[in-house]
Amino acid sequence: MPRIAVLPNTVVDQIAAGEVIERPASIVKELLENALDAGARSVEIDVTDGGRSRIRVADDGTGMPRDDAILALARHATSKIRRTDDLVGVGTFGFRGEALAAIASISAIEIETAAQDGAGTLLRAENGEVRDVGECSRRRGTTVTVTRVFSNTPSRLTFLRSPRSEWRATADALTSIALARRDVRLTATHDGRQTFALAPVSSLRGRVAALWGGAYADGLVAVDDVTGSIHVSGLVERPGDAGTAARRIFLSVNGRTVRDHGIVRAAEAAYRSTLPAGVRPSLLLELTVPGDLVDVNVHPMKAEVRFRDRWMLERAVEAAIRRALGTHESAPALGSRAWSFGGTQNGGVGTVVDTEVLRRADGGFGPLLDTPPGSAAPDSARLPDDAPIPPLVQLRDTYLMFERDDGIVLIDQHSAHERVLFERFLGTLERGEAPSQRLLFPLTLHLGPAEADAFEEHQDLFTALGFEVEGFGGHTLIIRAVPMPHPRFDAERCIRETLDALAGSRFASAAPRHERLAATVACKAAIKAGDALSAAEMRALFSALGATALPAHDVHGRATIVHVPWDEVDRRFGRR
């Protein structure tokens, strides 16, 4: 074997550069983060040929005096940290002091900088060596121009993609930073064409509107929740909108943009029972955690972080989004006040049923969801008979309709009842309660092999739901007791259709087994389109839906509630 030898500095520098600089987008990101760390309030980025030919980043930050400008090109030279303790809870972007040295080792670099308006320093370096130091005149701030990227490493140059692809990566990096630093003005041009012109804004929604349009921004649900010392905020996609446009993911921890599959999975878990399999929502989340609970020094490009208690963090994210999706804002039918209709809240012509009032109801569904004889009563009392509920009309024995100040609201009765039953069944499975009713005449079911296998796989959960079933030889089952979610419940049809769906994997998803069964049984047990409801049943369904955690979506991700604004009605009649 060859003997061990210490690598030359030129090779060491290029290895380090490879850890920090993957492509032109990495250069733009590092230079922009340095500008932000220098207190810049306005940054201009100009890129040519996807960054292969030229990258220029100009800022109005603090700038550098002559000696600091020269030292900035040395490896591990930084103004951000002084001792090892500073690495814990570090709040700056470019704290390692590797960026400029790494960029200079694989390109030609020119730096113009001034600590105050007037005389400044001009510095040129190439292949890691300073070639020229002089003077220049400029306003306070720094301009870094990078050319001939990877010119001294042809093998890496061959791995660059087309200028369009490289610019797309740069645009993605700029977008992430623009979302995180909304207080800064950012402008960017590519091949002479302006692509970003972002003024400072006060909110994440405002920045999203500037990037992707006001309609998209207005359709997102706000998240703002605190669990212990963890603050989760941001914007997430409504379940009904997921999959209809490009998926966007943005995560930041203490102001630093990161990648973290665990946080994304936790956020997606909050959408369980609201999205069909395979559909994934857009997520724009900002996490604030104590500095000593996060380590940002684990990735060369600072794109990943490590948490002291990941489980606690992920549960906080899931809970925050779950609560946001349970609000009126997540439903396209609901406006600034959930379930409002007809007028003002304080003694006007109309009445308001507030979501919080409805959530104190037990979800009792009148004749449709009466508590079975002999079973425990629900934990929260039913809405009083005089509770303000809007006049409801049933259309085509399928939809409930009522009017509000801002339009007409339609409720799909099957989807609504499915949501009510799903949350009730899920609670039954998770608490271990199993209210049921014995049948006067037991049912005998003859199953096919696939349905019999599905029953065997889920037998424990059927029992937990209140089904009392025993084998009778071969693929025959005897059903002696069933849950009684409503008087219209057809137990034989429900269990046959449930087993058929489970056998055919029609409801297959990554959800836990008990959630999948609860969703399937709820779908099969719910009232159907075409079932005529009495006035009392409609009122009870309205109240029960308002008491659920996620009233706006059924277990398949379809909308339960649809809002038709008066403007749209007027337009259809030619009044606008």
Coordinates of C-alpha atoms in Angstrom, one line a residue:
M1 CA 0.0 0.0 0.0
P2 CA 1.1 3.6 -0.6
R3 CA 2.4 5.3 2.5
I4 CA 0.2 7.9 4.3
A5 CA 0.9 11.4 3.3
V6 CA -0.4 14.8 4.2
L7 CA -2.4 16.4 1.3
P8 CA -1.2 19.6 -0.2
N9 CA -3.2 22.7 0.7
T10 CA -4.5 23.1 -2.8
V11 CA -6.1 19.6 -2.6
V12 CA -7.4 20.2 1.0
D13 CA -9.0 23.5 -0.2
Q14 CA -10.7 21.8 -3.1
I15 CA -12.1 19.0 -0.9
A16 CA -13.4 21.7 1.5
A17 CA -14.9 23.6 -1.4
G18 CA -16.6 20.4 -2.6
E19 CA -18.4 20.2 0.8
V20 CA -19.7 23.7 0.6
I21 CA -20.0 24.5 -3.1
E22 CA -22.0 21.9 -5.1
R23 CA -23.1 24.2 -7.9
P24 CA -23.6 27.9 -8.8
A25 CA -26.7 27.9 -6.6
S26 CA -24.5 27.1 -3.6
I27 CA -22.4 30.2 -4.3
V28 CA -25.4 32.5 -4.5
K29 CA -26.8 31.1 -1.3
E30 CA -23.5 31.5 0.6
L31 CA -23.0 35.1 -0.6
L32 CA -26.5 36.1 0.1
E33 CA -26.4 34.6 3.6
N34 CA -23.1 36.5 4.2
A35 CA -24.9 39.7 3.1
L36 CA -27.7 39.1 5.5
D37 CA -25.3 38.4 8.3
A38 CA -23.7 41.8 7.5
G39 CA -27.0 43.5 8.2
A40 CA -28.0 44.1 4.6
R41 CA -31.5 45.5 4.0
S42 CA -31.3 45.3 0.2
V43 CA -29.5 42.7 -1.9
E44 CA -29.1 42.6 -5.7
I45 CA -28.2 39.3 -7.4
D46 CA -27.1 39.1 -11.1
V47 CA -26.5 35.7 -12.7
T48 CA -25.3 34.9 -16.2
D49 CA -25.4 31.6 -18.0
G50 CA -27.0 29.8 -14.9
G51 CA -24.0 31.0 -12.8
R52 CA -21.3 29.3 -14.9
S53 CA -20.0 32.5 -16.4
R54 CA -20.7 35.1 -13.7
I55 CA -22.4 35.7 -10.4
R56 CA -22.6 39.1 -8.7
V57 CA -24.1 39.8 -5.3
A58 CA -24.2 43.4 -4.1
D59 CA -25.5 44.5 -0.6
D60 CA -25.8 47.5 1.6
G61 CA -24.5 45.8 4.7
T62 CA -21.8 46.9 7.1
G63 CA -19.0 46.2 4.6
M64 CA -15.4 45.4 5.7
P65 CA -12.2 47.4 6.3
R66 CA -9.1 46.5 4.2
D67 CA -7.5 44.0 6.7
D68 CA -10.8 42.2 7.2
A69 CA -11.4 41.9 3.5
I70 CA -8.0 40.2 3.0
L71 CA -8.5 37.9 6.0
A72 CA -12.0 36.9 4.9
L73 CA -10.5 34.7 2.1
A74 CA -8.6 32.6 4.6
R75 CA -10.1 29.3 5.6
H76 CA -12.1 29.3 8.9
A77 CA -11.9 33.1 9.1
T78 CA -15.2 34.4 10.5
S79 CA -16.6 37.2 12.5
K80 CA -19.5 35.1 13.7
I81 CA -17.9 32.9 16.4
R82 CA -14.9 33.1 18.7
R83 CA -15.0 29.9 20.9
T84 CA -16.6 26.5 20.9
D85 CA -19.4 27.6 23.1
D86 CA -20.5 30.0 20.4
L87 CA -21.5 27.0 18.2
V88 CA -24.4 26.2 20.5
G89 CA -27.4 28.3 19.5
V90 CA -25.5 30.2 16.9
G91 CA -27.9 32.6 15.2
T92 CA -26.0 33.7 12.1
F93 CA -26.1 32.0 8.7
G94 CA -22.5 31.8 7.6
F95 CA -20.7 31.1 10.8
R96 CA -18.0 28.7 9.8
G97 CA -15.8 31.0 7.7
E98 CA -15.5 28.6 4.8
A99 CA -17.7 30.2 2.1
L100 CA -15.4 32.8 0.6
A101 CA -12.3 30.7 0.9
A102 CA -14.2 27.8 -0.8
I103 CA -15.5 30.0 -3.6
A104 CA -12.1 31.5 -4.2
S105 CA -10.5 28.1 -4.5
I106 CA -12.7 27.0 -7.5
S107 CA -13.2 30.3 -9.3
A108 CA -12.0 33.9 -9.9
I109 CA -13.4 36.3 -7.3
E110 CA -13.5 40.0 -7.0
I111 CA -14.6 41.8 -3.8
E112 CA -15.5 45.5 -3.5
T113 CA -16.3 46.5 0.0
A114 CA -16.5 49.7 2.2
A115 CA -17.2 50.0 5.9
Q116 CA -18.7 53.5 5.2
D117 CA -19.5 55.6 2.1
G118 CA -16.4 56.7 0.2
A119 CA -13.1 54.9 0.0
G120 CA -13.3 51.1 -0.1
T121 CA -11.1 48.1 -0.8
L122 CA -10.9 46.2 -4.1
L123 CA -9.6 42.6 -3.8
R124 CA -9.0 40.0 -6.5
A125 CA -8.2 36.3 -6.0
E126 CA -8.1 33.2 -8.2
N127 CA -7.6 29.6 -7.4
G128 CA -7.4 30.4 -3.7
E129 CA -4.7 33.0 -3.9
V130 CA -5.0 36.7 -3.5
R131 CA -3.7 38.4 -6.7
D132 CA -4.4 42.0 -6.2
V133 CA -5.4 44.4 -3.4
G134 CA -6.3 48.0 -4.2
E135 CA -8.8 50.8 -3.6
C136 CA -12.2 51.6 -4.9
S137 CA -15.0 54.0 -4.3
R138 CA -18.5 52.9 -3.3
R139 CA -21.3 53.3 -0.8
R140 CA -21.2 51.2 2.4
G141 CA -21.6 47.5 1.7
T142 CA -20.0 44.7 -0.3
T143 CA -20.2 43.5 -3.9
V144 CA -18.8 40.0 -4.7
T145 CA -18.3 39.0 -8.3
V146 CA -17.5 35.4 -9.1
T147 CA -16.4 34.2 -12.6
R148 CA -15.1 31.0 -14.2
V149 CA -16.7 28.7 -11.7
F150 CA -14.9 25.3 -11.5
S151 CA -12.5 26.5 -14.2
N152 CA -9.6 24.8 -12.4
T153 CA -11.6 21.6 -11.7
P154 CA -12.8 20.5 -15.2
S155 CA -14.2 17.2 -13.8
R156 CA -16.6 19.0 -11.6
L157 CA -17.5 21.4 -14.4
T158 CA -18.8 18.5 -16.5
F159 CA -21.3 17.6 -13.8
L160 CA -23.1 21.0 -14.1
R161 CA -26.4 20.8 -15.8
S162 CA -27.9 23.2 -18.4
P163 CA -28.0 26.9 -17.6
R164 CA -31.7 26.7 -17.2
S165 CA -31.4 23.9 -14.7
E166 CA -28.7 25.6 -12.8
W167 CA -30.7 28.8 -12.6
R168 CA -33.7 26.9 -11.4
A169 CA -31.7 25.6 -8.5
T170 CA -30.5 29.2 -7.8
A171 CA -34.1 30.4 -7.9
D172 CA -35.1 27.8 -5.4
A173 CA -32.4 28.9 -3.0
L174 CA -33.4 32.5 -3.4
T175 CA -37.0 31.6 -2.8
S176 CA -36.2 29.9 0.5
I177 CA -34.2 32.8 1.8
A178 CA -36.8 35.3 0.6
L179 CA -39.4 33.4 2.7
A180 CA -37.2 33.3 5.7
R181 CA -36.0 37.0 5.5
R182 CA -39.1 38.9 4.6
D183 CA -37.7 42.1 6.0
V184 CA -35.1 42.4 3.2
R185 CA -35.5 43.8 -0.4
L186 CA -34.3 41.2 -2.9
T187 CA -33.9 41.7 -6.6
A188 CA -32.4 39.1 -9.0
T189 CA -31.7 39.0 -12.7
H190 CA -30.7 36.1 -15.0
D191 CA -29.1 36.8 -18.3
G192 CA -30.4 40.4 -18.1
R193 CA -34.0 39.5 -17.3
Q194 CA -35.4 40.4 -13.9
T195 CA -36.8 37.4 -12.2
F196 CA -37.2 38.5 -8.6
A197 CA -38.3 42.0 -7.3
L198 CA -39.4 41.5 -3.7
A199 CA -40.0 44.4 -1.5
P200 CA -39.9 44.0 2.3
V201 CA -43.2 42.6 3.8
S202 CA -44.5 42.1 7.3
S203 CA -45.9 38.6 7.0
L204 CA -45.2 35.2 5.5
R205 CA -48.5 35.4 3.6
G206 CA -47.4 38.7 2.1
R207 CA -44.2 37.1 0.8
V208 CA -46.0 34.1 -0.5
A209 CA -48.4 36.4 -2.4
A210 CA -45.4 38.3 -3.9
L211 CA -43.8 35.0 -5.1
W212 CA -46.8 33.0 -6.2
G213 CA -49.8 35.3 -6.3
G214 CA -52.4 36.6 -3.9
A215 CA -55.0 33.9 -4.7
Y216 CA -52.6 31.1 -3.8
A217 CA -51.6 32.9 -0.6
D218 CA -55.2 33.6 0.5
G219 CA -56.0 29.9 0.1
L220 CA -53.5 28.8 2.7
V221 CA -54.4 28.1 6.3
A222 CA -52.5 29.9 9.0
V223 CA -50.7 27.9 11.7
D224 CA -49.7 29.5 15.0
D225 CA -49.3 27.2 18.0
V226 CA -47.1 26.9 21.1
T227 CA -46.3 23.6 22.8
G228 CA -44.0 24.0 25.8
S229 CA -41.0 26.0 24.5
I230 CA -41.7 25.2 20.8
H231 CA -43.5 27.7 18.6
V232 CA -44.8 26.5 15.3
S233 CA -46.1 29.0 12.8
G234 CA -46.6 29.3 9.1
L235 CA -49.0 28.4 6.3
V236 CA -50.3 25.1 5.1
E237 CA -52.5 23.9 2.2
R238 CA -56.1 23.2 2.7
P239 CA -56.8 19.5 2.2
G240 CA -59.3 20.2 -0.5
D241 CA -56.6 22.1 -2.5
A242 CA -53.8 19.6 -2.0
G243 CA -52.7 18.0 -5.3
T244 CA -54.2 20.7 -7.5
A245 CA -51.0 22.8 -7.9
A246 CA -47.3 22.4 -7.5
R247 CA -46.3 21.2 -4.1
R248 CA -44.2 23.7 -2.1
I249 CA -42.1 22.9 1.0
F250 CA -40.4 25.5 3.1
L251 CA -39.0 24.8 6.6
S252 CA -37.0 27.1 8.8
V253 CA -35.7 26.6 12.4
N254 CA -34.9 29.8 14.3
G255 CA -34.8 31.7 11.0
R256 CA -32.5 29.2 9.2
T257 CA -33.9 27.4 6.2
V258 CA -33.4 23.6 6.6
R259 CA -34.3 20.3 5.1
D260 CA -35.9 17.8 7.5
H261 CA -37.9 14.8 6.4
G262 CA -39.0 14.0 9.9
I263 CA -40.7 17.4 10.3
V264 CA -42.4 17.0 6.9
R265 CA -43.6 13.5 7.8
A266 CA -45.0 14.9 11.1
A267 CA -46.8 17.7 9.3
E268 CA -48.3 15.3 6.8
A269 CA -49.5 13.1 9.7
A270 CA -51.8 15.9 10.7
Y271 CA -53.6 15.4 7.4
R272 CA -54.5 11.8 8.2
S273 CA -58.2 11.1 7.3
T274 CA -58.4 14.3 5.2
L275 CA -56.4 13.3 2.1
P276 CA -56.6 10.4 -0.3
A277 CA -53.5 8.1 -0.5
G278 CA -50.6 9.6 -2.5
V279 CA -51.7 13.3 -2.2
R280 CA -49.3 15.4 -0.3
P281 CA -49.9 19.1 0.8
S282 CA -47.8 22.2 0.5
L283 CA -46.2 23.2 3.8
L284 CA -44.5 26.5 4.8
L285 CA -43.5 26.2 8.4
E286 CA -41.3 28.2 10.8
L287 CA -40.2 26.6 14.0
T288 CA -38.8 28.6 17.0
V289 CA -37.0 26.5 19.6
P290 CA -34.5 27.3 22.4
G291 CA -31.0 27.5 20.9
D292 CA -29.6 24.8 23.2
L293 CA -32.1 22.3 21.9
V294 CA -30.9 22.4 18.3
D295 CA -27.4 21.8 16.7
V296 CA -26.9 23.7 13.4
N297 CA -23.3 22.6 13.0
V298 CA -24.0 19.1 11.6
H299 CA -24.1 19.8 7.8
P300 CA -21.4 21.5 5.7
M301 CA -23.9 23.7 3.9
K302 CA -26.0 24.2 7.1
A303 CA -29.0 22.6 5.3
E304 CA -29.8 20.1 8.1
V305 CA -30.0 20.5 11.9
R306 CA -30.1 18.1 14.8
F307 CA -32.6 18.3 17.7
R308 CA -32.1 17.2 21.2
D309 CA -35.7 15.9 21.5
R310 CA -36.9 15.2 18.0
W311 CA -40.0 13.3 19.1
M312 CA -41.3 16.2 21.1
L313 CA -40.7 18.6 18.2
E314 CA -42.4 16.4 15.7
R315 CA -45.4 15.9 17.9
A316 CA -45.6 19.7 18.4
V317 CA -45.6 20.2 14.6
E318 CA -48.3 17.6 14.1
A319 CA -50.5 19.0 16.8
A320 CA -50.1 22.6 15.6
I321 CA -51.2 21.7 12.0
R322 CA -54.0 19.4 13.2
R323 CA -55.4 22.3 15.3
A324 CA -55.1 24.6 12.3
L325 CA -56.9 22.2 10.0
G326 CA -59.7 21.9 12.6
T327 CA -60.5 25.6 12.4
H328 CA -63.0 27.3 10.1
E329 CA -60.2 28.7 8.0
S330 CA -59.4 25.3 6.6
A331 CA -62.8 25.0 5.1
P332 CA -63.5 26.8 1.8
A333 CA -67.1 27.3 2.9
L334 CA -66.3 29.1 6.1
G335 CA -65.4 32.8 6.4
S336 CA -64.2 34.9 9.3
R337 CA -66.7 33.5 11.7
A338 CA -67.4 29.7 11.5
W339 CA -71.0 28.6 10.8
S340 CA -72.3 32.2 10.8
F341 CA -75.4 33.0 8.8
G342 CA -77.9 35.7 8.2
G343 CA -76.5 38.8 9.9
T344 CA -74.6 40.2 12.9
Q345 CA -73.4 38.4 15.9
N346 CA -74.6 40.9 18.6
G347 CA -78.3 41.1 18.4
G348 CA -78.8 41.9 14.7
V349 CA -81.2 40.3 12.3
G350 CA -79.1 37.2 11.9
T351 CA -77.6 34.7 14.3
V352 CA -74.2 33.2 14.7
V353 CA -73.3 29.7 15.8
D354 CA -69.6 30.0 16.9
T355 CA -67.3 27.1 16.3
E356 CA -66.3 27.0 20.0
V357 CA -69.9 26.7 21.0
L358 CA -70.4 23.8 18.6
R359 CA -67.2 22.1 19.8
R360 CA -68.7 21.9 23.3
A361 CA -71.5 19.7 21.9
D362 CA -71.1 16.0 22.0
G363 CA -71.8 15.5 18.4
G364 CA -75.1 13.8 19.3
F365 CA -77.0 13.4 16.0
G366 CA -80.6 13.3 17.3
P367 CA -82.3 10.2 16.0
L368 CA -79.3 9.4 13.8
L369 CA -76.8 9.2 16.5
D370 CA -78.7 8.4 19.7
T371 CA -76.7 6.7 22.4
P372 CA -77.4 3.0 22.4
P373 CA -79.4 1.6 25.4
G374 CA -77.1 0.6 28.2
S375 CA -74.0 2.4 26.9
A376 CA -72.1 5.2 28.6
A377 CA -73.3 8.7 27.8
P378 CA -71.0 10.9 25.8
D379 CA -68.6 13.3 27.7
S380 CA -70.0 16.7 26.5
A381 CA -73.7 17.5 26.7
R382 CA -75.8 17.9 23.6
L383 CA -76.6 21.3 22.2
P384 CA -79.8 22.7 23.8
D385 CA -82.9 22.6 21.7
D386 CA -82.9 26.4 21.4
A387 CA -79.3 26.6 20.2
P388 CA -79.1 29.0 17.2
I389 CA -79.0 26.8 14.1
P390 CA -79.8 28.2 10.7
P391 CA -82.9 27.1 8.8
L392 CA -81.7 24.1 6.8
V393 CA -83.0 22.9 3.4
Q394 CA -82.3 19.4 1.9
L395 CA -81.6 19.4 -1.8
R396 CA -82.0 16.2 -3.9
D397 CA -82.0 14.2 -0.6
T398 CA -78.2 14.7 -0.7
Y399 CA -77.2 18.2 0.3
L400 CA -78.1 20.5 3.2
M401 CA -78.2 24.2 2.4
F402 CA -78.4 27.4 4.4
E403 CA -77.5 31.0 3.7
R404 CA -75.1 33.4 5.3
D405 CA -74.3 37.1 4.8
D406 CA -71.6 36.2 2.3
G407 CA -73.3 33.4 0.3
I408 CA -74.9 30.0 0.2
V409 CA -73.4 27.0 2.1
L410 CA -73.9 23.5 1.0
I411 CA -73.1 20.4 3.1
D412 CA -72.8 17.0 1.6
Q413 CA -74.8 14.8 4.1
H414 CA -73.0 11.6 3.4
S415 CA -69.5 13.2 3.7
A416 CA -70.6 15.1 6.9
H417 CA -72.0 12.0 8.6
E418 CA -68.9 10.0 7.5
R419 CA -66.7 12.6 9.2
V420 CA -68.8 12.5 12.4
L421 CA -68.8 8.7 12.5
F422 CA -65.1 8.4 11.7
E423 CA -64.1 10.6 14.7
R424 CA -66.5 8.7 16.9
F425 CA -65.3 5.3 15.8
L426 CA -61.7 6.4 16.1
G427 CA -62.3 7.6 19.7
T428 CA -64.0 4.2 20.4
L429 CA -60.9 2.3 19.2
E430 CA -58.4 4.5 21.0
R431 CA -60.3 4.6 24.3
G432 CA -61.3 0.9 24.3
E433 CA -65.0 1.6 24.6
A434 CA -67.3 -0.6 22.7
P435 CA -71.0 0.3 22.9
S436 CA -73.1 -2.2 21.0
Q437 CA -76.5 -3.7 20.7
R438 CA -77.3 -7.4 20.6
L439 CA -79.4 -8.6 17.7
L440 CA -82.6 -10.4 18.4
F441 CA -81.8 -12.7 15.4
P442 CA -78.1 -13.2 14.7
L443 CA -76.9 -12.6 11.2
T444 CA -75.1 -15.3 9.2
L445 CA -72.6 -14.1 6.6
H446 CA -71.0 -16.3 4.0
L447 CA -67.8 -14.8 2.8
G448 CA -65.3 -15.3 0.0
P449 CA -61.7 -16.2 0.7
A450 CA -60.4 -12.6 0.4
E451 CA -63.2 -11.2 2.6
A452 CA -62.6 -13.9 5.2
D453 CA -58.9 -13.0 5.2
A454 CA -59.7 -9.3 5.7
F455 CA -61.9 -10.1 8.6
E456 CA -59.3 -12.3 10.3
E457 CA -56.7 -9.5 9.9
H458 CA -59.0 -6.9 11.5
Q459 CA -61.1 -9.1 13.9
D460 CA -59.7 -7.4 17.0
L461 CA -60.7 -4.0 15.7
F462 CA -64.2 -5.1 14.7
T463 CA -64.6 -6.3 18.3
A464 CA -63.3 -3.0 19.6
L465 CA -65.9 -1.2 17.5
G466 CA -68.7 -3.2 19.1
F467 CA -69.2 -6.1 16.6
E468 CA -69.6 -9.5 18.3
V469 CA -68.7 -12.0 15.6
E470 CA -67.7 -15.7 15.8
G471 CA -66.6 -18.2 13.2
F472 CA -69.1 -20.9 12.1
G473 CA -66.8 -23.1 10.0
G474 CA -65.2 -22.3 6.7
H475 CA -65.8 -18.7 5.6
T476 CA -69.1 -18.3 7.5
L477 CA -69.5 -15.8 10.3
I478 CA -72.2 -15.4 12.9
I479 CA -72.9 -11.8 14.0
R480 CA -74.6 -11.5 17.4
A481 CA -74.1 -7.8 18.3
V482 CA -73.3 -4.7 16.3
P483 CA -72.6 -1.0 17.0
M484 CA -75.7 1.2 16.5
P485 CA -74.5 4.5 15.2
H486 CA -78.0 5.5 13.9
P487 CA -81.4 3.9 13.4
R488 CA -80.8 3.6 9.6
F489 CA -77.7 1.5 10.2
D490 CA -77.7 -1.7 8.0
A491 CA -75.3 -3.9 9.9
E492 CA -75.1 -6.7 7.3
R493 CA -74.6 -4.3 4.4
C494 CA -72.0 -2.3 6.3
I495 CA -69.8 -5.3 7.3
R496 CA -70.1 -6.9 3.8
E497 CA -69.1 -3.6 2.1
T498 CA -66.3 -2.9 4.6
L499 CA -64.8 -6.4 4.2
D500 CA -65.1 -6.1 0.4
A501 CA -63.3 -2.7 0.5
L502 CA -60.6 -4.0 2.8
A503 CA -60.1 -7.1 0.7
G504 CA -59.8 -4.9 -2.5
S505 CA -57.4 -2.4 -0.8
R506 CA -59.7 0.4 -2.0
F507 CA -59.0 2.3 1.2
A508 CA -55.4 1.4 1.4
S509 CA -53.1 4.1 2.7
A510 CA -50.1 4.6 5.0
A511 CA -52.6 5.3 7.9
P512 CA -52.5 3.0 10.9
R513 CA -54.7 -0.1 10.7
H514 CA -57.3 1.1 13.2
E515 CA -57.6 4.5 11.4
R516 CA -58.1 2.7 8.1
L517 CA -60.8 0.5 9.5
A518 CA -62.6 3.4 11.3
A519 CA -62.6 5.3 8.0
T520 CA -63.9 2.3 6.0
V521 CA -66.7 1.5 8.5
A522 CA -67.6 5.2 8.8
C523 CA -68.0 5.4 5.0
K524 CA -70.2 2.3 4.9
A525 CA -72.2 3.1 8.0
A526 CA -73.0 6.8 7.1
I527 CA -76.3 7.9 5.7
K528 CA -76.2 7.9 1.9
A529 CA -77.0 10.4 -0.8
G530 CA -80.7 9.9 -1.5
D531 CA -81.7 9.4 2.2
A532 CA -84.5 11.9 3.1
L533 CA -83.8 13.6 6.4
S534 CA -86.3 15.1 8.8
A535 CA -85.8 18.7 10.0
A536 CA -84.6 17.3 13.4
E537 CA -82.0 15.0 11.7
M538 CA -80.7 17.9 9.6
R539 CA -80.3 20.1 12.7
A540 CA -78.6 17.2 14.5
L541 CA -76.2 16.6 11.7
F542 CA -75.3 20.3 11.5
S543 CA -74.5 20.3 15.2
A544 CA -72.6 17.0 15.1
L545 CA -70.4 18.2 12.2
G546 CA -69.6 21.4 14.0
A547 CA -68.3 19.3 17.0
T548 CA -65.8 17.4 15.0
A549 CA -62.1 18.2 14.8
L550 CA -62.0 18.5 11.0
P551 CA -65.5 19.4 9.8
A552 CA -64.5 20.6 6.4
H553 CA -63.2 17.3 5.0
D554 CA -64.4 13.7 4.8
V555 CA -62.1 10.7 5.2
H556 CA -61.3 10.6 1.5
G557 CA -60.1 14.2 1.4
R558 CA -63.2 15.5 -0.3
A559 CA -64.8 18.7 0.7
T560 CA -67.7 18.3 3.2
I561 CA -68.7 21.9 2.9
V562 CA -68.9 24.1 -0.2
H563 CA -69.5 27.9 -0.2
V564 CA -71.0 29.7 -3.1
P565 CA -70.5 33.5 -2.7
W566 CA -73.3 35.9 -3.4
D567 CA -71.1 37.5 -6.0
E568 CA -71.0 34.3 -8.0
V569 CA -74.8 33.9 -7.7
D570 CA -75.3 37.5 -8.9
R571 CA -72.9 36.9 -11.8
R572 CA -74.8 33.8 -12.9
F573 CA -78.0 35.9 -13.0
G574 CA -76.4 38.7 -14.8
R575 CA -76.5 41.2 -11.9
R576 CA -72.7 41.8 -12.1

